[in-house]
Amino acid sequence: MRIGVVTFPGSLDDRDALRAVRIAGGTPVSLWHGDEDIKGVDAVVLPGGFSYGDYLRCGAIARFAPVMSEIIRLAGPPTQTSPGLPVLGICNGFQVLCESHLLPGALIRNEQQQFICRDQKLRIERTDTVWTNRYGKDDEIVVPLKNGEGGFAADQATLDMLEGEGRVVARYLDVNPNGSFRDIAGISNATGTVVGLMPHPEHATEAGYGPEAQAANSTGDGTDGLAFFTSALQGVLSA
Amino acid sequence: MGRVVIDVMPKPEILDPQGKAVVGALARLGFKEFAGARQGKRFELEVEGEVDQAVLDRARQAAETLLSNPVIEDVVAVRAASDQE
Amino acid sequence: MGRVVIDVMPKPEILDPQGKAVVGALARLGFKEFAGARQGKRFELEVEGEVDQAVLDRARQAAETLLSNPVIEDVVAVRAASDQE
Amino acid sequence: MTSDSMNLTPEQRAALDTVEKAATTPDVEQPWAALGMKADEYEAVRKILERRPTGSELAMYSVMWSEHCSYKSSKVHLRQFGEKTTEAMKEHLLVGIGENAGVVDIGQGWAVTFKVESHNHPSYVEPYQGAATGVGGIVRDIISMGARPVAVMDPLRFGALDHPDTHRVLPGIVAGVGGYGNCLGLPNIGGEVSFDPCYQGNPLVNALAVGTLRHEDIHLANARGNGNLVVLFGARTGGDGIGGASILASDTFTEGGPTKRPAVQVGDPFAEKVLIECCLDLFKADVVQGIQDLGAAGLSCAFSELASNGDGGMLVHLDRAPLRDSTLAPEEILMSESQERMMAVVTPEDLPGFLEITNRWDVEATVMGEVTDTGRLVVLWHGETIVDVPPRSVAHDGPVYERPYSRPEWLDARQADTPDRLPKPQTDDELKSLVVTMAGTPNLASRAWITNQYDKYVQGNTAQAMPDDAGVLRVDEESGLGVAIATDCNQRFAALDPYTGAQLALAEAYRNVGVAGGKPLAVTDCLNFGSPEDPAVMWQFAEAVRGLADGCQTLGIPVTGGNVSLYNQTGSTAIHPTPVVGVLGVLDDVARRTPSGWKSAGAQLFLLGTTRAEFAGSEWAWSQHEHLGGLPPQVDLAAEQALATVMVQASSDELVVAAHDLSDGGLAQALVESSLRHGVGATVSLEAACERDGVDAFTLLFAESAARAVVAVKPEAAQQFTEACQAQGVPVVALGSTGGETVAVEGRFELTLDELRVAHERTLPEALNA
Ligand SMILES: Nc1ncnc2c1ncn2[C@@H]1O[C@H](COP(=O)(O)OP(=O)(O)O)[C@@H](O)[C@H]1O
Ligand SMILES: [Mg+2]
């Protein structure tokens, strides 16, 4: 199973995402923003960071990178021959997905006007996505969150649509760290192939380097995020 | 050399955390008469030569594809910069 | 209800990384006619009643103390919003 | 790549101050004083050149001979760091003092480079950008050694928490440190925050960066090889911080604000991030002979240092420098401190490969000139010679001052005013409420409001960070080899006695690293002081350096680099001497580090070290009585060494589950912090320790004696652990055990973790969110 991780200028968590894919048992493949070729990978992770410095708007410039045209084309609505390329956008990657209109809504500046780094409790609400099928419904986990512009925003109709179609993948518990509407931490497209998530599961895949905080369904050693990556291995196979 | 000014503001119905912070800070400094505040962006683009309608059309296109995100923002103005600006 | 518009731009001599990123992105998207770009801020403040000179004076004061950082930014305009805005 | 050889107009040519013109117009008035030069310094330049300098030469000498770049006041003292480094101490030193940063061998072919620097004055003027560019600058030092930057730390000092200017300065500085570091993808793994009115007009922003590399990847700043090319790459040059190096760093602030408002530098962390990745690719492709970052004094520094550390000559075409502002004069280009620039020496054969990599990263690169064997640094401007100097005279042979120093006469009175006269708590109830109050003083309260704005996870190698005693990083993913780093300084101790104070700073950082399980290897320091022209300040400086150098010699760990920041004062009032010390240690496997909080009940608690009635300069004396007097705690470096030896061994034998060194706030604060860390309380009994050391409960809880730690030991390992302590001669006494929802002192009082948490966590948010 080959999972590609895109490096944009200013990507930061790309090496961490590659490591997470490896720990999960997949084959990590580095992808370069300036290439249209995605090297035939089975799935793609758009990593965290500050692509192009996050100047203008987060993800706005990265969305026009050559590699994104290919990803947008392959990840688009499913066709008879293809269920759509699975894509996980983490933090800045989530912002790129919204700017690319692969996911609805947008991410705006944190309500408290500060960058925040914390161990964040989440509830996994949708488990029939490529990226969350190894979690149980309503599992409570802890993964790091670190962002300055992580507030998920959309109009009422879009929010109602997301809720109605069960497309909220993860929700913040205990603390809403950035003013996200309806405590939304992550959403998916209709088919569950494309997922955007503000917190960082790739930073909770190795014992000793993840969060110390625990939740009801925590693994106990700070590796609650690993299942995002093991899910993809599973999900791509059965797709 | 000409200059185009493009103004982009958060959509009224979308939460504007920066605007909210601005009203709060204004009130704390005693500027209580300002009951609301919104914070957007102002771009200035430079072109060789005159700013004519063709340039303005291109600038609007740039504003709508790159400089604003239609989900959360409106392009409120695209115009030639006046001389004092 | 009146509205005051305040425009704040990075000082010309100061590095403007955002503007730099914008020109680069515009060029990559084929908007090569825009040779330079600067990105600043636009504020809209709401007041009860008319925007008269007194309000504008207060707004300028707010612009200069809070809304801009005089070390790196200039307040380029403080004015009543026109009706279309 | 060729110079934009737009020819100068006749007027421009006439206005240009060339070497030729300087030789024939010896009497032209020059603005050396406005550039911060002294008359004798200007004369010295004339003597070196045997003529008057050109405007461009004057610009170069003035910035390079400024206090900030030349260390002219501090040099005679700093020499001790080299002189007191014995051969044995150099065992792990791959690159010592003098390069951009020292490099330390940590084994398995890995090396680490680290250094701390100040950005104090710029951060007062423009907190966000000042702090941001401070981080940017120190990170470029790390890159220029050939290393990948892997973490930052930020020792910060502010005025009183309730002072209005602190509310302007602190949020901006913290946002700037975070904004830049987070955007670079460098985890922040620790630092310090201290509040003291002495910093009201003069906050301190020190930034430390760490990088890792393989031994064979070390790069140095020198220009060798006649005919090799000198390449400037990164951001364009603008008018940032022109004259900053001399004017900013050599001038004091007067009451109410800076005397001169310097042009502020604005950082572009994105450009720096790209520059980091680009440099790493250049190193990997082996297309760089020598490399230098551009910081203070910009091109003046890069040209002259590269040339004088190499074959001694260089010819550059200054008009080729890509500019952000086309109106800049050559003098300004030479002085500009625009950020995010680097300079490399590249062989002609490697140039295509070099440019391929810079293109891939969209980084502008320009061949400025070449290395020569003439022994002269020659700078051309559109073909005209505007600089022709011996590079060493600019970079290394600046003035050296033996500034007069004398022990301030007020010190006797201060030292005589001991805390003995202060009223102490009498009852257990008073002790109990003091524990709560102290947990919430500005200097002891939780730093989460600040540290939550820093990314500590990025890169995935952070084994430990805030609020633990030391930051711990994995360096090798296979073996778990890693480093622990801590920075410390109690400026009140240094104010009472700078020699001892500097040693206490060293001892505390050393202890923090040792307690976390790191074997201390090397030291970096940032010496923040007032004006060297004040003999009292100069004495403090001399004493602090002597103390630190002696201390390092005793501990057997070398100073590998650092920074001096002088003129930190408002009017004639200097800050407390603030010698910030960073210590780096190595762990064979970071999985066996010792965290500072206990995670579970049932561990046995021991107190290591001896407690004396040492309250001078303590947080108790200061926060409860605004008292600063007496003599600081005793330093016993042999005891620190023994403590670290025990703790490093215990961590690698996995005997201990947690350990916290005792420093500000003493034992009480350590118990509170270690209990709050994971919400697991403790029950302790003070009697045995009090009796052994002949002190009362108050002293045991709040004194700030050095060489102490509280350690949580697995019950089955208790005997082995105490024997290990005894074998090293480390005093050890059982305190109690972990568990429960309270911090309980048997027979005296009990505090719930909830009330302690509220007291500890609310101070900063209440003050700063207002
Ligand atoms: N400015 C800062 N940036 C990052 N971490 C900080 C900062 N200030 C304090 N910390 C961290 O907070 C914790 C507590 O700080 P402090 O009480 O000064 O530690 P210690 O007394 O062990 O030196 C430490 O982990 C320290 O590294
Ligand atoms: Mg400590």
Short mmCIF file of C-alpha atoms in Angstrom, two decimals, chain D residues 504 511 606-614 633-636 639-640 642-643 662-663 666-667 688-696 699-710 729-733:
data_model
loop_
_atom_site.label_atom_id
_atom_site.label_comp_id
_atom_site.label_asym_id
_atom_site.label_seq_id
_atom_site.Cartn_x
_atom_site.Cartn_y
_atom_site.Cartn_z
CA LEU D 504 24.19 29.10 40.28
CA ARG D 511 21.03 20.00 37.42
CA PHE D 606 13.20 11.04 48.34
CA LEU D 607 14.83 14.38 48.88
CA LEU D 608 18.38 14.58 47.60
CA GLY D 609 20.84 17.20 48.84
CA THR D 610 21.16 19.40 51.87
CA THR D 611 18.81 22.24 52.81
CA ARG D 612 20.16 25.33 54.53
CA ALA D 613 18.39 28.48 55.65
CA GLU D 614 19.17 30.17 52.32
CA PRO D 633 22.89 30.23 48.23
CA GLN D 634 26.18 28.38 48.41
CA VAL D 635 27.47 26.78 45.28
CA ASP D 636 28.82 23.27 45.59
CA ALA D 639 27.61 18.14 44.96
CA GLU D 640 25.91 19.08 41.67
CA ALA D 642 27.39 13.84 42.32
CA LEU D 643 23.66 14.54 42.06
CA LEU D 662 14.60 22.20 43.38
CA SER D 663 15.11 25.81 42.44
CA GLY D 666 12.13 25.35 46.79
CA LEU D 667 10.70 21.98 47.81
CA ALA D 688 13.51 13.45 59.14
CA ALA D 689 14.92 15.95 56.69
CA CYS D 690 14.45 18.88 59.08
CA GLU D 691 16.17 17.04 61.85
CA ARG D 692 19.08 15.91 59.73
CA ASP D 693 19.73 19.37 58.27
CA GLY D 694 18.87 21.27 61.45
CA VAL D 695 16.21 23.43 59.78
CA ASP D 696 12.55 24.16 60.44
CA THR D 699 13.07 26.44 55.61
CA LEU D 700 12.79 22.92 54.27
CA LEU D 701 9.80 23.93 52.16
CA PHE D 702 10.92 27.30 50.81
CA ALA D 703 14.69 27.71 51.02
CA GLU D 704 16.47 27.70 47.67
CA SER D 705 19.62 25.77 48.47
CA ALA D 706 21.27 24.36 45.37
CA ALA D 707 22.18 20.76 44.47
CA ARG D 708 18.82 19.33 45.47
CA ALA D 709 16.07 17.31 43.80
CA VAL D 710 12.95 15.47 44.75
CA GLY D 729 27.95 10.95 48.72
CA VAL D 730 24.60 12.51 47.85
CA PRO D 731 22.57 13.14 51.01
CA VAL D 732 19.28 11.27 50.68
CA VAL D 733 16.29 11.18 52.95
#
